[in-house]
Amino acid sequence: MREFTADRQWSPYHDPKSVLLALVGEVGELAELFQWLPADAAQELARDEPLRTRAGEELSDVLLYLILLADVLGIDLATSANAKLTDAALRYPPGTGPDWP
Amino acid sequence: MREFTADRQWSPYHDPKSVLLALVGEVGELAELFQWLPADAAQELARDEPLRTRAGEELSDVLLYLILLADVLGIDLATSANAKLTDAALRYPPGTGPDWP
Amino acid sequence: MREFTADRQWSPYHDPKSVLLALVGEVGELAELFQWLPADAAQELARDEPLRTRAGEELSDVLLYLILLADVLGIDLATSANAKLTDAALRYPPGTGPDWP
Amino acid sequence: MREFTADRQWSPYHDPKSVLLALVGEVGELAELFQWLPADAAQELARDEPLRTRAGEELSDVLLYLILLADVLGIDLATSANAKLTDAALRYPPGTGPDWP
């Protein structure tokens, strides 16, 4: 993402609020893929094309902007996410209801 | 995430639309951290505590739900995101305006 | 909203991207209320307290920021929404599938 | 919206979580309009076409799904939003910082 951004000289556009709105845009596209699917059939329906590829693309767009935002903020996302998961495991012992996090 | 979910027997709650709404909830918490910051100062402000840690936590929550959603959908997120980035590099040659993706 | 904002001298904070992120934050809070509810029981569950009141509050927060954003942008939201609905009625004749808009 | 929905027999698709995801999709489209605009120029830029009309359309789509969601949930949105604003006026007296709500 750093190389991709640098090659295009896009970093002046990448202030945190702008990247965050771009991430929101991609989450919206992801939502549009699933909004009208029956909730209990969505997982199965996503195993077939064209939804499978489309979902992969939108999940990827969200991930790429998330990585870009972490980089802009100087946050090590992998370290931070592992710490969050370890913390969640302590705060929500097995048997806890599904309100995490 | 698989182990975490299995240990708590939460997978019945993890249909795609539910996990997607959970991801939306975390994106909302991330937005709340930045909404009133001056756009051109946000990057700098996020280098200091408590925003730095809070931003890391919310970015992590988004990532963890994104990984969970990819897993529920049977999508290999790393492969898919690399393909998307390669594709974007072809579609947006250096010099292109900042409308990707 | 104009009076509320003016009385608190908050308008310097209300550039469009900031208000939009605030709206995203409220949509996230709304999503958190529904994320783990069974899809086919959510409507019924929202008839009881405390969900009923909580949902009303979050829907209201989204509406208030939406109205604020329209005002900041100088857009007459009621006129615009009526035009959109009229247009949708023409583009999606009765019998059309549920992909509007 | 009720008439529009009834004429198309779309109400079976309008469970709360589905309508909420549709609203998220429209918020995403709204975000895409503003994401790369300079924060301090966005208000001014939105006074010109084509952004003005596009912003009005996306704001309207968000409003229409918000109204639909309120209706599905049996919530009187106008009453609820007025109550929220009255409550906010009490909780955030003039002079309070911009962290509402």
PDB file of N, CA and C in Angstrom, chain B:
ATOM      1  N   MET B   1      -9.261 -16.289  15.528  1.00  0.00           N
ATOM      2  CA  MET B   1     -10.683 -15.964  15.564  1.00  0.00           C
ATOM      3  C   MET B   1     -11.544 -17.237  15.556  1.00  0.00           C
ATOM      4  N   ARG B   2     -11.126 -18.242  14.757  1.00  0.00           N
ATOM      5  CA  ARG B   2     -11.870 -19.506  14.736  1.00  0.00           C
ATOM      6  C   ARG B   2     -11.886 -20.159  16.110  1.00  0.00           C
ATOM      7  N   GLU B   3     -10.701 -20.204  16.727  1.00  0.00           N
ATOM      8  CA  GLU B   3     -10.564 -20.828  18.046  1.00  0.00           C
ATOM      9  C   GLU B   3     -11.351 -20.023  19.085  1.00  0.00           C
ATOM     10  N   PHE B   4     -11.197 -18.715  19.024  1.00  0.00           N
ATOM     11  CA  PHE B   4     -11.898 -17.819  19.946  1.00  0.00           C
ATOM     12  C   PHE B   4     -13.406 -18.035  19.853  1.00  0.00           C
ATOM     13  N   THR B   5     -13.903 -18.103  18.625  1.00  0.00           N
ATOM     14  CA  THR B   5     -15.333 -18.291  18.396  1.00  0.00           C
ATOM     15  C   THR B   5     -15.795 -19.684  18.855  1.00  0.00           C
ATOM     16  N   ALA B   6     -14.999 -20.692  18.503  1.00  0.00           N
ATOM     17  CA  ALA B   6     -15.380 -22.071  18.846  1.00  0.00           C
ATOM     18  C   ALA B   6     -15.411 -22.268  20.360  1.00  0.00           C
ATOM     19  N   ASP B   7     -14.414 -21.713  21.057  1.00  0.00           N
ATOM     20  CA  ASP B   7     -14.343 -21.857  22.516  1.00  0.00           C
ATOM     21  C   ASP B   7     -15.577 -21.284  23.207  1.00  0.00           C
ATOM     22  N   ARG B   8     -16.190 -20.284  22.584  1.00  0.00           N
ATOM     23  CA  ARG B   8     -17.353 -19.621  23.184  1.00  0.00           C
ATOM     24  C   ARG B   8     -18.676 -20.077  22.566  1.00  0.00           C
ATOM     25  N   GLN B   9     -18.579 -20.982  21.595  1.00  0.00           N
ATOM     26  CA  GLN B   9     -19.777 -21.484  20.898  1.00  0.00           C
ATOM     27  C   GLN B   9     -20.615 -20.336  20.338  1.00  0.00           C
ATOM     28  N   TRP B  10     -19.926 -19.344  19.756  1.00  0.00           N
ATOM     29  CA  TRP B  10     -20.611 -18.180  19.199  1.00  0.00           C
ATOM     30  C   TRP B  10     -20.941 -18.330  17.715  1.00  0.00           C
ATOM     31  N   SER B  11     -20.481 -19.404  17.083  1.00  0.00           N
ATOM     32  CA  SER B  11     -20.682 -19.480  15.625  1.00  0.00           C
ATOM     33  C   SER B  11     -22.154 -19.432  15.203  1.00  0.00           C
ATOM     34  N   PRO B  12     -23.104 -19.904  16.019  1.00  0.00           N
ATOM     35  CA  PRO B  12     -24.507 -19.748  15.569  1.00  0.00           C
ATOM     36  C   PRO B  12     -24.923 -18.282  15.354  1.00  0.00           C
ATOM     37  N   TYR B  13     -24.235 -17.368  15.991  1.00  0.00           N
ATOM     38  CA  TYR B  13     -24.572 -15.948  15.829  1.00  0.00           C
ATOM     39  C   TYR B  13     -23.897 -15.326  14.604  1.00  0.00           C
ATOM     40  N   HIS B  14     -22.957 -16.063  14.026  1.00  0.00           N
ATOM     41  CA  HIS B  14     -22.080 -15.452  13.027  1.00  0.00           C
ATOM     42  C   HIS B  14     -22.510 -15.678  11.590  1.00  0.00           C
ATOM     43  N   ASP B  15     -23.786 -15.439  11.303  1.00  0.00           N
ATOM     44  CA  ASP B  15     -24.190 -15.402   9.899  1.00  0.00           C
ATOM     45  C   ASP B  15     -23.625 -14.116   9.289  1.00  0.00           C
ATOM     46  N   PRO B  16     -23.456 -14.081   7.963  1.00  0.00           N
ATOM     47  CA  PRO B  16     -22.771 -12.935   7.330  1.00  0.00           C
ATOM     48  C   PRO B  16     -23.395 -11.580   7.649  1.00  0.00           C
ATOM     49  N   LYS B  17     -24.716 -11.468   7.636  1.00  0.00           N
ATOM     50  CA  LYS B  17     -25.326 -10.157   7.862  1.00  0.00           C
ATOM     51  C   LYS B  17     -25.112  -9.669   9.295  1.00  0.00           C
ATOM     52  N   SER B  18     -25.094 -10.583  10.247  1.00  0.00           N
ATOM     53  CA  SER B  18     -24.837 -10.198  11.638  1.00  0.00           C
ATOM     54  C   SER B  18     -23.402  -9.728  11.826  1.00  0.00           C
ATOM     55  N   VAL B  19     -22.454 -10.466  11.268  1.00  0.00           N
ATOM     56  CA  VAL B  19     -21.044 -10.077  11.405  1.00  0.00           C
ATOM     57  C   VAL B  19     -20.799  -8.753  10.686  1.00  0.00           C
ATOM     58  N   LEU B  20     -21.471  -8.567   9.562  1.00  0.00           N
ATOM     59  CA  LEU B  20     -21.340  -7.313   8.817  1.00  0.00           C
ATOM     60  C   LEU B  20     -21.868  -6.128   9.641  1.00  0.00           C
ATOM     61  N   LEU B  21     -22.977  -6.315  10.320  1.00  0.00           N
ATOM     62  CA  LEU B  21     -23.485  -5.244  11.188  1.00  0.00           C
ATOM     63  C   LEU B  21     -22.536  -4.992  12.365  1.00  0.00           C
ATOM     64  N   ALA B  22     -21.922  -6.043  12.872  1.00  0.00           N
ATOM     65  CA  ALA B  22     -20.937  -5.867  13.946  1.00  0.00           C
ATOM     66  C   ALA B  22     -19.744  -5.055  13.440  1.00  0.00           C
ATOM     67  N   LEU B  23     -19.326  -5.332  12.224  1.00  0.00           N
ATOM     68  CA  LEU B  23     -18.231  -4.567  11.599  1.00  0.00           C
ATOM     69  C   LEU B  23     -18.649  -3.097  11.450  1.00  0.00           C
ATOM     70  N   VAL B  24     -19.870  -2.862  11.028  1.00  0.00           N
ATOM     71  CA  VAL B  24     -20.389  -1.488  10.905  1.00  0.00           C
ATOM     72  C   VAL B  24     -20.345  -0.784  12.263  1.00  0.00           C
ATOM     73  N   GLY B  25     -20.688  -1.505  13.312  1.00  0.00           N
ATOM     74  CA  GLY B  25     -20.627  -0.938  14.663  1.00  0.00           C
ATOM     75  C   GLY B  25     -19.216  -0.494  15.028  1.00  0.00           C
ATOM     76  N   GLU B  26     -18.242  -1.291  14.669  1.00  0.00           N
ATOM     77  CA  GLU B  26     -16.855  -0.938  14.995  1.00  0.00           C
ATOM     78  C   GLU B  26     -16.352   0.213  14.134  1.00  0.00           C
ATOM     79  N   VAL B  27     -16.754   0.238  12.866  1.00  0.00           N
ATOM     80  CA  VAL B  27     -16.395   1.378  12.005  1.00  0.00           C
ATOM     81  C   VAL B  27     -16.989   2.657  12.598  1.00  0.00           C
ATOM     82  N   GLY B  28     -18.191   2.548  13.147  1.00  0.00           N
ATOM     83  CA  GLY B  28     -18.810   3.697  13.801  1.00  0.00           C
ATOM     84  C   GLY B  28     -18.002   4.179  14.999  1.00  0.00           C
ATOM     85  N   GLU B  29     -17.497   3.240  15.793  1.00  0.00           N
ATOM     86  CA  GLU B  29     -16.677   3.644  16.949  1.00  0.00           C
ATOM     87  C   GLU B  29     -15.377   4.310  16.501  1.00  0.00           C
ATOM     88  N   LEU B  30     -14.816   3.803  15.407  1.00  0.00           N
ATOM     89  CA  LEU B  30     -13.615   4.421  14.837  1.00  0.00           C
ATOM     90  C   LEU B  30     -13.919   5.848  14.364  1.00  0.00           C
ATOM     91  N   ALA B  31     -15.056   6.010  13.706  1.00  0.00           N
ATOM     92  CA  ALA B  31     -15.454   7.341  13.209  1.00  0.00           C
ATOM     93  C   ALA B  31     -15.609   8.331  14.362  1.00  0.00           C
ATOM     94  N   GLU B  32     -16.177   7.842  15.476  1.00  0.00           N
ATOM     95  CA  GLU B  32     -16.397   8.731  16.622  1.00  0.00           C
ATOM     96  C   GLU B  32     -15.093   9.287  17.188  1.00  0.00           C
ATOM     97  N   LEU B  33     -14.010   8.541  17.040  1.00  0.00           N
ATOM     98  CA  LEU B  33     -12.719   9.020  17.543  1.00  0.00           C
ATOM     99  C   LEU B  33     -12.190  10.212  16.755  1.00  0.00           C
ATOM    100  N   PHE B  34     -12.558  10.272  15.471  1.00  0.00           N
ATOM    101  CA  PHE B  34     -11.945  11.275  14.586  1.00  0.00           C
ATOM    102  C   PHE B  34     -12.896  12.383  14.154  1.00  0.00           C
ATOM    103  N   GLN B  35     -14.202  12.209  14.406  1.00  0.00           N
ATOM    104  CA  GLN B  35     -15.196  13.071  13.763  1.00  0.00           C
ATOM    105  C   GLN B  35     -14.976  14.574  13.978  1.00  0.00           C
ATOM    106  N   TRP B  36     -14.621  14.993  15.152  1.00  0.00           N
ATOM    107  CA  TRP B  36     -14.502  16.441  15.410  1.00  0.00           C
ATOM    108  C   TRP B  36     -13.074  16.957  15.375  1.00  0.00           C
ATOM    109  N   LEU B  37     -12.117  16.104  15.045  1.00  0.00           N
ATOM    110  CA  LEU B  37     -10.732  16.582  14.941  1.00  0.00           C
ATOM    111  C   LEU B  37     -10.545  17.384  13.655  1.00  0.00           C
ATOM    112  N   PRO B  38      -9.757  18.460  13.708  1.00  0.00           N
ATOM    113  CA  PRO B  38      -9.443  19.167  12.458  1.00  0.00           C
ATOM    114  C   PRO B  38      -8.748  18.202  11.490  1.00  0.00           C
ATOM    115  N   ALA B  39      -9.217  18.186  10.231  1.00  0.00           N
ATOM    116  CA  ALA B  39      -8.730  17.199   9.266  1.00  0.00           C
ATOM    117  C   ALA B  39      -7.211  17.220   9.131  1.00  0.00           C
ATOM    118  N   ASP B  40      -6.639  18.411   9.127  1.00  0.00           N
ATOM    119  CA  ASP B  40      -5.201  18.499   8.869  1.00  0.00           C
ATOM    120  C   ASP B  40      -4.351  18.285  10.126  1.00  0.00           C
ATOM    121  N   ALA B  41      -5.003  18.097  11.271  1.00  0.00           N
ATOM    122  CA  ALA B  41      -4.262  17.838  12.506  1.00  0.00           C
ATOM    123  C   ALA B  41      -4.461  16.417  13.017  1.00  0.00           C
ATOM    124  N   ALA B  42      -5.378  15.670  12.371  1.00  0.00           N
ATOM    125  CA  ALA B  42      -5.773  14.357  12.905  1.00  0.00           C
ATOM    126  C   ALA B  42      -4.599  13.382  12.963  1.00  0.00           C
ATOM    127  N   GLN B  43      -3.795  13.366  11.902  1.00  0.00           N
ATOM    128  CA  GLN B  43      -2.659  12.433  11.885  1.00  0.00           C
ATOM    129  C   GLN B  43      -1.718  12.710  13.057  1.00  0.00           C
ATOM    130  N   GLU B  44      -1.415  13.983  13.267  1.00  0.00           N
ATOM    131  CA  GLU B  44      -0.513  14.369  14.348  1.00  0.00           C
ATOM    132  C   GLU B  44      -1.128  14.054  15.720  1.00  0.00           C
ATOM    133  N   LEU B  45      -2.412  14.397  15.880  1.00  0.00           N
ATOM    134  CA  LEU B  45      -3.088  14.162  17.161  1.00  0.00           C
ATOM    135  C   LEU B  45      -3.130  12.682  17.523  1.00  0.00           C
ATOM    136  N   ALA B  46      -3.184  11.825  16.500  1.00  0.00           N
ATOM    137  CA  ALA B  46      -3.263  10.377  16.754  1.00  0.00           C
ATOM    138  C   ALA B  46      -1.921   9.794  17.190  1.00  0.00           C
ATOM    139  N   ARG B  47      -0.885  10.595  17.168  1.00  0.00           N
ATOM    140  CA  ARG B  47       0.420  10.098  17.657  1.00  0.00           C
ATOM    141  C   ARG B  47       0.479  10.146  19.185  1.00  0.00           C
ATOM    142  N   ASP B  48      -0.431  10.904  19.796  1.00  0.00           N
ATOM    143  CA  ASP B  48      -0.429  11.032  21.259  1.00  0.00           C
ATOM    144  C   ASP B  48      -1.543  10.197  21.891  1.00  0.00           C
ATOM    145  N   GLU B  49      -1.297   9.858  23.152  1.00  0.00           N
ATOM    146  CA  GLU B  49      -2.332   9.177  23.938  1.00  0.00           C
ATOM    147  C   GLU B  49      -3.349  10.183  24.429  1.00  0.00           C
ATOM    148  N   PRO B  50      -4.606   9.788  24.690  1.00  0.00           N
ATOM    149  CA  PRO B  50      -5.101   8.407  24.608  1.00  0.00           C
ATOM    150  C   PRO B  50      -5.580   8.015  23.216  1.00  0.00           C
ATOM    151  N   LEU B  51      -5.546   8.949  22.242  1.00  0.00           N
ATOM    152  CA  LEU B  51      -6.105   8.632  20.936  1.00  0.00           C
ATOM    153  C   LEU B  51      -5.365   7.483  20.255  1.00  0.00           C
ATOM    154  N   ARG B  52      -4.041   7.466  20.431  1.00  0.00           N
ATOM    155  CA  ARG B  52      -3.249   6.436  19.761  1.00  0.00           C
ATOM    156  C   ARG B  52      -3.728   5.014  20.117  1.00  0.00           C
ATOM    157  N   THR B  53      -3.863   4.778  21.424  1.00  0.00           N
ATOM    158  CA  THR B  53      -4.298   3.452  21.869  1.00  0.00           C
ATOM    159  C   THR B  53      -5.744   3.185  21.459  1.00  0.00           C
ATOM    160  N   ARG B  54      -6.603   4.187  21.608  1.00  0.00           N
ATOM    161  CA  ARG B  54      -8.015   4.013  21.250  1.00  0.00           C
ATOM    162  C   ARG B  54      -8.167   3.702  19.761  1.00  0.00           C
ATOM    163  N   ALA B  55      -7.409   4.427  18.925  1.00  0.00           N
ATOM    164  CA  ALA B  55      -7.478   4.175  17.485  1.00  0.00           C
ATOM    165  C   ALA B  55      -6.991   2.759  17.160  1.00  0.00           C
ATOM    166  N   GLY B  56      -5.928   2.330  17.819  1.00  0.00           N
ATOM    167  CA  GLY B  56      -5.428   0.968  17.603  1.00  0.00           C
ATOM    168  C   GLY B  56      -6.464  -0.079  17.966  1.00  0.00           C
ATOM    169  N   GLU B  57      -7.190   0.176  19.057  1.00  0.00           N
ATOM    170  CA  GLU B  57      -8.225  -0.775  19.480  1.00  0.00           C
ATOM    171  C   GLU B  57      -9.369  -0.859  18.477  1.00  0.00           C
ATOM    172  N   GLU B  58      -9.805   0.286  18.000  1.00  0.00           N
ATOM    173  CA  GLU B  58     -10.950   0.273  17.078  1.00  0.00           C
ATOM    174  C   GLU B  58     -10.552  -0.262  15.703  1.00  0.00           C
ATOM    175  N   LEU B  59      -9.364   0.113  15.230  1.00  0.00           N
ATOM    176  CA  LEU B  59      -8.866  -0.486  13.982  1.00  0.00           C
ATOM    177  C   LEU B  59      -8.811  -2.006  14.120  1.00  0.00           C
ATOM    178  N   SER B  60      -8.392  -2.474  15.285  1.00  0.00           N
ATOM    179  CA  SER B  60      -8.281  -3.918  15.523  1.00  0.00           C
ATOM    180  C   SER B  60      -9.643  -4.582  15.518  1.00  0.00           C
ATOM    181  N   ASP B  61     -10.617  -3.949  16.132  1.00  0.00           N
ATOM    182  CA  ASP B  61     -11.971  -4.519  16.143  1.00  0.00           C
ATOM    183  C   ASP B  61     -12.512  -4.642  14.720  1.00  0.00           C
ATOM    184  N   VAL B  62     -12.270  -3.621  13.912  1.00  0.00           N
ATOM    185  CA  VAL B  62     -12.707  -3.699  12.513  1.00  0.00           C
ATOM    186  C   VAL B  62     -12.004  -4.865  11.813  1.00  0.00           C
ATOM    187  N   LEU B  63     -10.693  -4.968  12.018  1.00  0.00           N
ATOM    188  CA  LEU B  63      -9.929  -6.047  11.376  1.00  0.00           C
ATOM    189  C   LEU B  63     -10.420  -7.421  11.818  1.00  0.00           C
ATOM    190  N   LEU B  64     -10.653  -7.582  13.112  1.00  0.00           N
ATOM    191  CA  LEU B  64     -11.063  -8.898  13.615  1.00  0.00           C
ATOM    192  C   LEU B  64     -12.419  -9.314  13.035  1.00  0.00           C
ATOM    193  N   TYR B  65     -13.356  -8.386  12.950  1.00  0.00           N
ATOM    194  CA  TYR B  65     -14.651  -8.732  12.343  1.00  0.00           C
ATOM    195  C   TYR B  65     -14.521  -8.957  10.837  1.00  0.00           C
ATOM    196  N   LEU B  66     -13.594  -8.253  10.213  1.00  0.00           N
ATOM    197  CA  LEU B  66     -13.378  -8.448   8.782  1.00  0.00           C
ATOM    198  C   LEU B  66     -12.821  -9.857   8.527  1.00  0.00           C
ATOM    199  N   ILE B  67     -11.884 -10.267   9.357  1.00  0.00           N
ATOM    200  CA  ILE B  67     -11.313 -11.613   9.248  1.00  0.00           C
ATOM    201  C   ILE B  67     -12.384 -12.663   9.528  1.00  0.00           C
ATOM    202  N   LEU B  68     -13.201 -12.406  10.543  1.00  0.00           N
ATOM    203  CA  LEU B  68     -14.280 -13.335  10.867  1.00  0.00           C
ATOM    204  C   LEU B  68     -15.258 -13.458   9.700  1.00  0.00           C
ATOM    205  N   LEU B  69     -15.608 -12.338   9.109  1.00  0.00           N
ATOM    206  CA  LEU B  69     -16.539 -12.348   7.980  1.00  0.00           C
ATOM    207  C   LEU B  69     -15.948 -13.112   6.795  1.00  0.00           C
ATOM    208  N   ALA B  70     -14.674 -12.865   6.505  1.00  0.00           N
ATOM    209  CA  ALA B  70     -14.005 -13.606   5.422  1.00  0.00           C
ATOM    210  C   ALA B  70     -14.040 -15.101   5.715  1.00  0.00           C
ATOM    211  N   ASP B  71     -13.800 -15.461   6.973  1.00  0.00           N
ATOM    212  CA  ASP B  71     -13.787 -16.876   7.337  1.00  0.00           C
ATOM    213  C   ASP B  71     -15.175 -17.495   7.189  1.00  0.00           C
ATOM    214  N   VAL B  72     -16.183 -16.786   7.651  1.00  0.00           N
ATOM    215  CA  VAL B  72     -17.569 -17.266   7.529  1.00  0.00           C
ATOM    216  C   VAL B  72     -17.933 -17.472   6.055  1.00  0.00           C
ATOM    217  N   LEU B  73     -17.409 -16.596   5.195  1.00  0.00           N
ATOM    218  CA  LEU B  73     -17.724 -16.671   3.763  1.00  0.00           C
ATOM    219  C   LEU B  73     -16.786 -17.610   3.005  1.00  0.00           C
ATOM    220  N   GLY B  74     -15.794 -18.182   3.711  1.00  0.00           N
ATOM    221  CA  GLY B  74     -14.865 -19.081   3.042  1.00  0.00           C
ATOM    222  C   GLY B  74     -13.942 -18.370   2.064  1.00  0.00           C
ATOM    223  N   ILE B  75     -13.640 -17.110   2.342  1.00  0.00           N
ATOM    224  CA  ILE B  75     -12.789 -16.316   1.452  1.00  0.00           C
ATOM    225  C   ILE B  75     -11.399 -16.165   2.056  1.00  0.00           C
ATOM    226  N   ASP B  76     -10.373 -16.413   1.248  1.00  0.00           N
ATOM    227  CA  ASP B  76      -8.987 -16.213   1.678  1.00  0.00           C
ATOM    228  C   ASP B  76      -8.661 -14.733   1.478  1.00  0.00           C
ATOM    229  N   LEU B  77      -8.713 -13.995   2.575  1.00  0.00           N
ATOM    230  CA  LEU B  77      -8.643 -12.535   2.497  1.00  0.00           C
ATOM    231  C   LEU B  77      -7.286 -12.042   1.998  1.00  0.00           C
ATOM    232  N   ALA B  78      -6.210 -12.684   2.417  1.00  0.00           N
ATOM    233  CA  ALA B  78      -4.869 -12.238   2.002  1.00  0.00           C
ATOM    234  C   ALA B  78      -4.701 -12.398   0.490  1.00  0.00           C
ATOM    235  N   THR B  79      -5.085 -13.561  -0.021  1.00  0.00           N
ATOM    236  CA  THR B  79      -4.986 -13.810  -1.473  1.00  0.00           C
ATOM    237  C   THR B  79      -5.850 -12.812  -2.238  1.00  0.00           C
ATOM    238  N   SER B  80      -7.054 -12.632  -1.757  1.00  0.00           N
ATOM    239  CA  SER B  80      -8.000 -11.757  -2.424  1.00  0.00           C
ATOM    240  C   SER B  80      -7.519 -10.292  -2.422  1.00  0.00           C
ATOM    241  N   ALA B  81      -6.977  -9.843  -1.299  1.00  0.00           N
ATOM    242  CA  ALA B  81      -6.516  -8.458  -1.200  1.00  0.00           C
ATOM    243  C   ALA B  81      -5.275  -8.224  -2.068  1.00  0.00           C
ATOM    244  N   ASN B  82      -4.388  -9.204  -2.117  1.00  0.00           N
ATOM    245  CA  ASN B  82      -3.222  -9.070  -3.000  1.00  0.00           C
ATOM    246  C   ASN B  82      -3.657  -8.982  -4.459  1.00  0.00           C
ATOM    247  N   ALA B  83      -4.631  -9.790  -4.834  1.00  0.00           N
ATOM    248  CA  ALA B  83      -5.136  -9.750  -6.212  1.00  0.00           C
ATOM    249  C   ALA B  83      -5.762  -8.385  -6.504  1.00  0.00           C
ATOM    250  N   LYS B  84      -6.501  -7.862  -5.542  1.00  0.00           N
ATOM    251  CA  LYS B  84      -7.156  -6.563  -5.730  1.00  0.00           C
ATOM    252  C   LYS B  84      -6.122  -5.448  -5.889  1.00  0.00           C
ATOM    253  N   LEU B  85      -5.053  -5.536  -5.130  1.00  0.00           N
ATOM    254  CA  LEU B  85      -4.011  -4.510  -5.203  1.00  0.00           C
ATOM    255  C   LEU B  85      -3.266  -4.590  -6.539  1.00  0.00           C
ATOM    256  N   THR B  86      -2.983  -5.795  -6.989  1.00  0.00           N
ATOM    257  CA  THR B  86      -2.339  -5.987  -8.301  1.00  0.00           C
ATOM    258  C   THR B  86      -3.231  -5.437  -9.403  1.00  0.00           C
ATOM    259  N   ASP B  87      -4.503  -5.743  -9.304  1.00  0.00           N
ATOM    260  CA  ASP B  87      -5.470  -5.259 -10.295  1.00  0.00           C
ATOM    261  C   ASP B  87      -5.565  -3.726 -10.275  1.00  0.00           C
ATOM    262  N   ALA B  88      -5.582  -3.164  -9.076  1.00  0.00           N
ATOM    263  CA  ALA B  88      -5.666  -1.701  -8.952  1.00  0.00           C
ATOM    264  C   ALA B  88      -4.432  -1.029  -9.550  1.00  0.00           C
ATOM    265  N   ALA B  89      -3.280  -1.667  -9.387  1.00  0.00           N
ATOM    266  CA  ALA B  89      -2.036  -1.099  -9.923  1.00  0.00           C
ATOM    267  C   ALA B  89      -2.082  -1.024 -11.452  1.00  0.00           C
ATOM    268  N   LEU B  90      -2.787  -1.984 -12.070  1.00  0.00           N
ATOM    269  CA  LEU B  90      -2.928  -1.967 -13.529  1.00  0.00           C
ATOM    270  C   LEU B  90      -3.970  -0.940 -13.973  1.00  0.00           C
ATOM    271  N   ARG B  91      -5.067  -0.887 -13.236  1.00  0.00           N
ATOM    272  CA  ARG B  91      -6.151   0.009 -13.645  1.00  0.00           C
ATOM    273  C   ARG B  91      -5.861   1.476 -13.355  1.00  0.00           C
ATOM    274  N   TYR B  92      -5.027   1.715 -12.343  1.00  0.00           N
ATOM    275  CA  TYR B  92      -4.668   3.091 -11.996  1.00  0.00           C
ATOM    276  C   TYR B  92      -3.170   3.271 -12.140  1.00  0.00           C
ATOM    277  N   PRO B  93      -2.698   3.500 -13.358  1.00  0.00           N
ATOM    278  CA  PRO B  93      -1.252   3.683 -13.541  1.00  0.00           C
ATOM    279  C   PRO B  93      -0.785   4.907 -12.763  1.00  0.00           C
ATOM    280  N   PRO B  94       0.483   4.934 -12.391  1.00  0.00           N
ATOM    281  CA  PRO B  94       1.019   6.127 -11.731  1.00  0.00           C
ATOM    282  C   PRO B  94       0.625   7.385 -12.505  1.00  0.00           C
ATOM    283  N   GLY B  95       0.214   8.390 -11.760  1.00  0.00           N
ATOM    284  CA  GLY B  95      -0.236   9.633 -12.389  1.00  0.00           C
ATOM    285  C   GLY B  95      -1.750   9.770 -12.382  1.00  0.00           C
ATOM    286  N   THR B  96      -2.453   8.672 -12.058  1.00  0.00           N
ATOM    287  CA  THR B  96      -3.916   8.705 -12.018  1.00  0.00           C
ATOM    288  C   THR B  96      -4.409   9.483 -10.801  1.00  0.00           C
ATOM    289  N   GLY B  97      -5.591  10.086 -10.944  1.00  0.00           N
ATOM    290  CA  GLY B  97      -6.193  10.828  -9.835  1.00  0.00           C
ATOM    291  C   GLY B  97      -6.643   9.903  -8.710  1.00  0.00           C
ATOM    292  N   PRO B  98      -6.953  10.472  -7.573  1.00  0.00           N
ATOM    293  CA  PRO B  98      -7.159   9.700  -6.346  1.00  0.00           C
ATOM    294  C   PRO B  98      -8.580   9.166  -6.201  1.00  0.00           C
ATOM    295  N   ASP B  99      -9.076   8.441  -7.199  1.00  0.00           N
ATOM    296  CA  ASP B  99     -10.433   7.944  -7.060  1.00  0.00           C
ATOM    297  C   ASP B  99     -10.494   6.440  -6.872  1.00  0.00           C
ATOM    298  N   TRP B 100      -9.336   5.861  -6.648  1.00  0.00           N
ATOM    299  CA  TRP B 100      -9.326   4.426  -6.424  1.00  0.00           C
ATOM    300  C   TRP B 100      -9.857   4.072  -5.056  1.00  0.00           C
ATOM    301  N   PRO B 101     -10.534   2.942  -4.902  1.00  0.00           N
ATOM    302  CA  PRO B 101     -10.786   1.982  -5.966  1.00  0.00           C
ATOM    303  C   PRO B 101     -12.209   2.180  -6.475  1.00  0.00           C
TER     304      PRO B 101
END
